[in-house]
Tab-separated table of C-alpha atoms in Angstrom:
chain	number	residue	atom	x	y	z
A	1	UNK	CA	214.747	186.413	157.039
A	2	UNK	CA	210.885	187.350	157.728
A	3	UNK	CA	209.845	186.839	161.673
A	4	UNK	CA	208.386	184.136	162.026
A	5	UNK	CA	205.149	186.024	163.631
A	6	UNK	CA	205.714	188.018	160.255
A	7	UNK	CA	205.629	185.556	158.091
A	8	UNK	CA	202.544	184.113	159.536
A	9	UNK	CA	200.479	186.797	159.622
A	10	UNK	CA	202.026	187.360	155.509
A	11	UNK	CA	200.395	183.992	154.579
A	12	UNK	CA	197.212	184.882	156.347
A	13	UNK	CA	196.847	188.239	154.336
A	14	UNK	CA	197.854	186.153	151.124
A	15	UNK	CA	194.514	184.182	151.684
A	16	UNK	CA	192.617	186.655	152.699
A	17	UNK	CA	193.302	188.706	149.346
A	18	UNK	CA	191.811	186.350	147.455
A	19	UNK	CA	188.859	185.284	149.648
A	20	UNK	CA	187.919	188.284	151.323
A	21	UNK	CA	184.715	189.480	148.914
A	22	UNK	CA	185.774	193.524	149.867
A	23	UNK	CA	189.766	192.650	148.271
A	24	UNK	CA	190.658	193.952	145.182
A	25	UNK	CA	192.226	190.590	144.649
A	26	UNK	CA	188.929	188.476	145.664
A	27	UNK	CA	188.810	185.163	143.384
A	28	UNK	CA	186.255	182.892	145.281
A	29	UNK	CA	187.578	179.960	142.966
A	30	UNK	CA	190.820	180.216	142.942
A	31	UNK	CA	192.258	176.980	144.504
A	32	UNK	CA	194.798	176.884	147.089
A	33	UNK	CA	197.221	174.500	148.341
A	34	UNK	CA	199.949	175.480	151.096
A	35	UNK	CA	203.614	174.302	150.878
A	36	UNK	CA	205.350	173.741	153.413
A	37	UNK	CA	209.387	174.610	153.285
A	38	UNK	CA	211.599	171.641	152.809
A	39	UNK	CA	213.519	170.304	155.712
A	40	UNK	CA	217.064	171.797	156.014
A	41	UNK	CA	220.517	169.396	155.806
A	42	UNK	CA	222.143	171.115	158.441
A	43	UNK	CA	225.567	169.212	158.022
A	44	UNK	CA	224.885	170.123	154.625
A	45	UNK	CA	224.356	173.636	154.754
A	46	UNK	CA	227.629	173.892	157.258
A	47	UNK	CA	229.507	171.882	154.143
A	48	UNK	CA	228.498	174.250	151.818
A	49	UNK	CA	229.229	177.438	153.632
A	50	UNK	CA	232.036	176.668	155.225
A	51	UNK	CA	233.826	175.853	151.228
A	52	UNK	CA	232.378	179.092	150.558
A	53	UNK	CA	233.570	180.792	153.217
A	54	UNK	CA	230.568	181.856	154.956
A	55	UNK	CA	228.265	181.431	157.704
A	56	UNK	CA	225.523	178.845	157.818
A	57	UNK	CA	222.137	180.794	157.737
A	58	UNK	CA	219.627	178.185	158.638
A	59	UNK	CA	218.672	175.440	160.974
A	60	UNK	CA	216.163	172.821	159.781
A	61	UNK	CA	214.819	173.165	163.950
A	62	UNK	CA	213.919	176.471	162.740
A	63	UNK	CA	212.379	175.710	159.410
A	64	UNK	CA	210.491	173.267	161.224
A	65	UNK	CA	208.800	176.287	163.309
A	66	UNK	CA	207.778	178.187	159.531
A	67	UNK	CA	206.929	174.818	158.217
A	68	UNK	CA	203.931	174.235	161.389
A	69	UNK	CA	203.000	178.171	160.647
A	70	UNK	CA	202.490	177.262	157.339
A	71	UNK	CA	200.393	174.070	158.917
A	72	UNK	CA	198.688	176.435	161.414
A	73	UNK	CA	197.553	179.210	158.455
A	74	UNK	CA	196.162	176.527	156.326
A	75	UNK	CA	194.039	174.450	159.089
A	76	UNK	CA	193.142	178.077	160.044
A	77	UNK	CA	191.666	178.380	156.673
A	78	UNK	CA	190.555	174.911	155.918
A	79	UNK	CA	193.118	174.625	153.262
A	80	UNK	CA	195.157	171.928	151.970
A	81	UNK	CA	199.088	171.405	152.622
A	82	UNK	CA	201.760	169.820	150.963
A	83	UNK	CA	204.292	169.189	153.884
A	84	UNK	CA	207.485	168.266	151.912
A	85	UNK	CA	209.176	169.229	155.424
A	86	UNK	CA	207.822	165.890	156.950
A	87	UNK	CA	207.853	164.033	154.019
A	88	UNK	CA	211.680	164.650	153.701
A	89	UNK	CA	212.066	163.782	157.661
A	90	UNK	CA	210.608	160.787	157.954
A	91	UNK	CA	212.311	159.622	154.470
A	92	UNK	CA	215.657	160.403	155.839
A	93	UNK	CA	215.181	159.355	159.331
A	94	UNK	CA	212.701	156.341	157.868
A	95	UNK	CA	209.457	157.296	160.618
A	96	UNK	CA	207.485	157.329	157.787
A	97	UNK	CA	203.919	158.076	159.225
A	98	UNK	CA	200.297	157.824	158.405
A	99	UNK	CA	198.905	158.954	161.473
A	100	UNK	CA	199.256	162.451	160.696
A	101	UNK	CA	197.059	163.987	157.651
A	102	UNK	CA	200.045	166.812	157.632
A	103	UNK	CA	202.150	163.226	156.917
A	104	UNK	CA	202.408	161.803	153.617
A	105	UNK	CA	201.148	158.194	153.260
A	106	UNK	CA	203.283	155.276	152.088
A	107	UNK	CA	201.423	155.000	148.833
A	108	UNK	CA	203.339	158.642	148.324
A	109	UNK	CA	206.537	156.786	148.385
A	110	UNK	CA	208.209	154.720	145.709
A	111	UNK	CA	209.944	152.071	146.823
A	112	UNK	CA	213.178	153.741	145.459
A	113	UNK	CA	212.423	156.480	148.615
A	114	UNK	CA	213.060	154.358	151.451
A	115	UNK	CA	216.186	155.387	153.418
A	116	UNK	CA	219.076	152.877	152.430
A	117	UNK	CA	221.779	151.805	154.896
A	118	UNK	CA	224.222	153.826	152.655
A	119	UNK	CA	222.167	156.764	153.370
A	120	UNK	CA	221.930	156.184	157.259
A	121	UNK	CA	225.693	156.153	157.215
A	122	UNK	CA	225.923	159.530	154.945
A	123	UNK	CA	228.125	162.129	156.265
A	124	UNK	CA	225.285	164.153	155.261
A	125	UNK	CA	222.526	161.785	157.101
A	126	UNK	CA	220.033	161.405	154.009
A	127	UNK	CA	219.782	164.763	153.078
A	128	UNK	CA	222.122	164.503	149.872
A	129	UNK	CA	219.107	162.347	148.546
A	130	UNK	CA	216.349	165.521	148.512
A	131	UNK	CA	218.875	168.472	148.779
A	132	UNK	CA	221.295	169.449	146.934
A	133	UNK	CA	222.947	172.149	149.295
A	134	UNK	CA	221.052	171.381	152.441
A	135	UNK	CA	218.683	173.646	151.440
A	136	UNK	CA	217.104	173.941	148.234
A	137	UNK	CA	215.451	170.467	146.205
A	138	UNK	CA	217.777	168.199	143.858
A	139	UNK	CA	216.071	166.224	141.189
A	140	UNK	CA	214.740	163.624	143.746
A	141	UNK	CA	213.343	166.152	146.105
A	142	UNK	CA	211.594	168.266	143.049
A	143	UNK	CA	209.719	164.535	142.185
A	144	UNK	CA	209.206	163.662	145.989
A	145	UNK	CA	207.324	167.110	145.953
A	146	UNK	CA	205.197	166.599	142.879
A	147	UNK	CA	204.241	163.656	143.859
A	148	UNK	CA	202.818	165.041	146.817
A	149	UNK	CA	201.585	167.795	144.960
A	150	UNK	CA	199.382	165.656	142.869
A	151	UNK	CA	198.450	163.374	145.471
A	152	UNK	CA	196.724	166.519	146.985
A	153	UNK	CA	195.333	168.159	143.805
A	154	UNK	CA	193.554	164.347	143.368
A	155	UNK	CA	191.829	164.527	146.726
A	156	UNK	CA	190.028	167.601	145.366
């Protein structure tokens, strides 16, 4: 895995290439929106390795810290974020927020995103409904994404 000072520092030389006017790279219209990493299942991700026989490799509490770097470079830059990391939180843990513009709003959620009882009770707490490992989107966290992806290409 990349430091997380390392990784930082990575996405602020990513937007530099394009902006800075000396770069090789420099494309003063090219549009950017950040991304935020998705929250991690960590029962999940325990499930998963431990039928494979390996390790667990990642703690959401951790992908939390790269998902606020990735927060932190683009208010740095004045960029937009898609943070799927929240967005998955609060649908699992159902804190959906609007206070936050780094939240998505509830006219990002379909109805069919609210946490269900059956979910709350999952041996997986929610995850299973965004993840299909515990770490990488299913089908509903792929459409949970472009919706928010869309949501923020509109605002431009």
């Amino acid at each position: 895995h990349v430091p997380l000072d390392e990784f930082y520092e990575n996405l602020h030389k990513l937007v530099m290439l394009l902006r800075d006017p000396n770069s090789d790279y420099y494309s003063p219209d090219t549009r950017i929106v950040f991304i935020t990493p998705p929250a991690v299942g960590d029962r999940m991700i325990e499930d998963v390795a431990g039928r494979n026989g390996y390790a667990p490799d990642r703690k959401n509490s951790v992908t939390k810290l790269y998902a606020d770097a990735v927060k932190k470079v683009a208010r740095k830059h004045d960029l937009p974020v898609v943070d799927i990391w929240t967005a998955i939180e609060d649908l699992v843990h159902g804190s959906a927020s609007t206070d936050s513009p780094d939240c998505k709003t509830e006219s990002n959620i379909a109805e069919h995103d609210v946490p269900t009882e059956e979910a709350s009770v999952s041996p997986f707490e929610g995850y299973e409904k965004y993840l299909l490992d515990g770490l990488h989107l299913n089908r509903s966290g792929n459409e949970l994404l472009f919706k928010l992806i869309v949501s923020e290409i509109e605002k431009a």
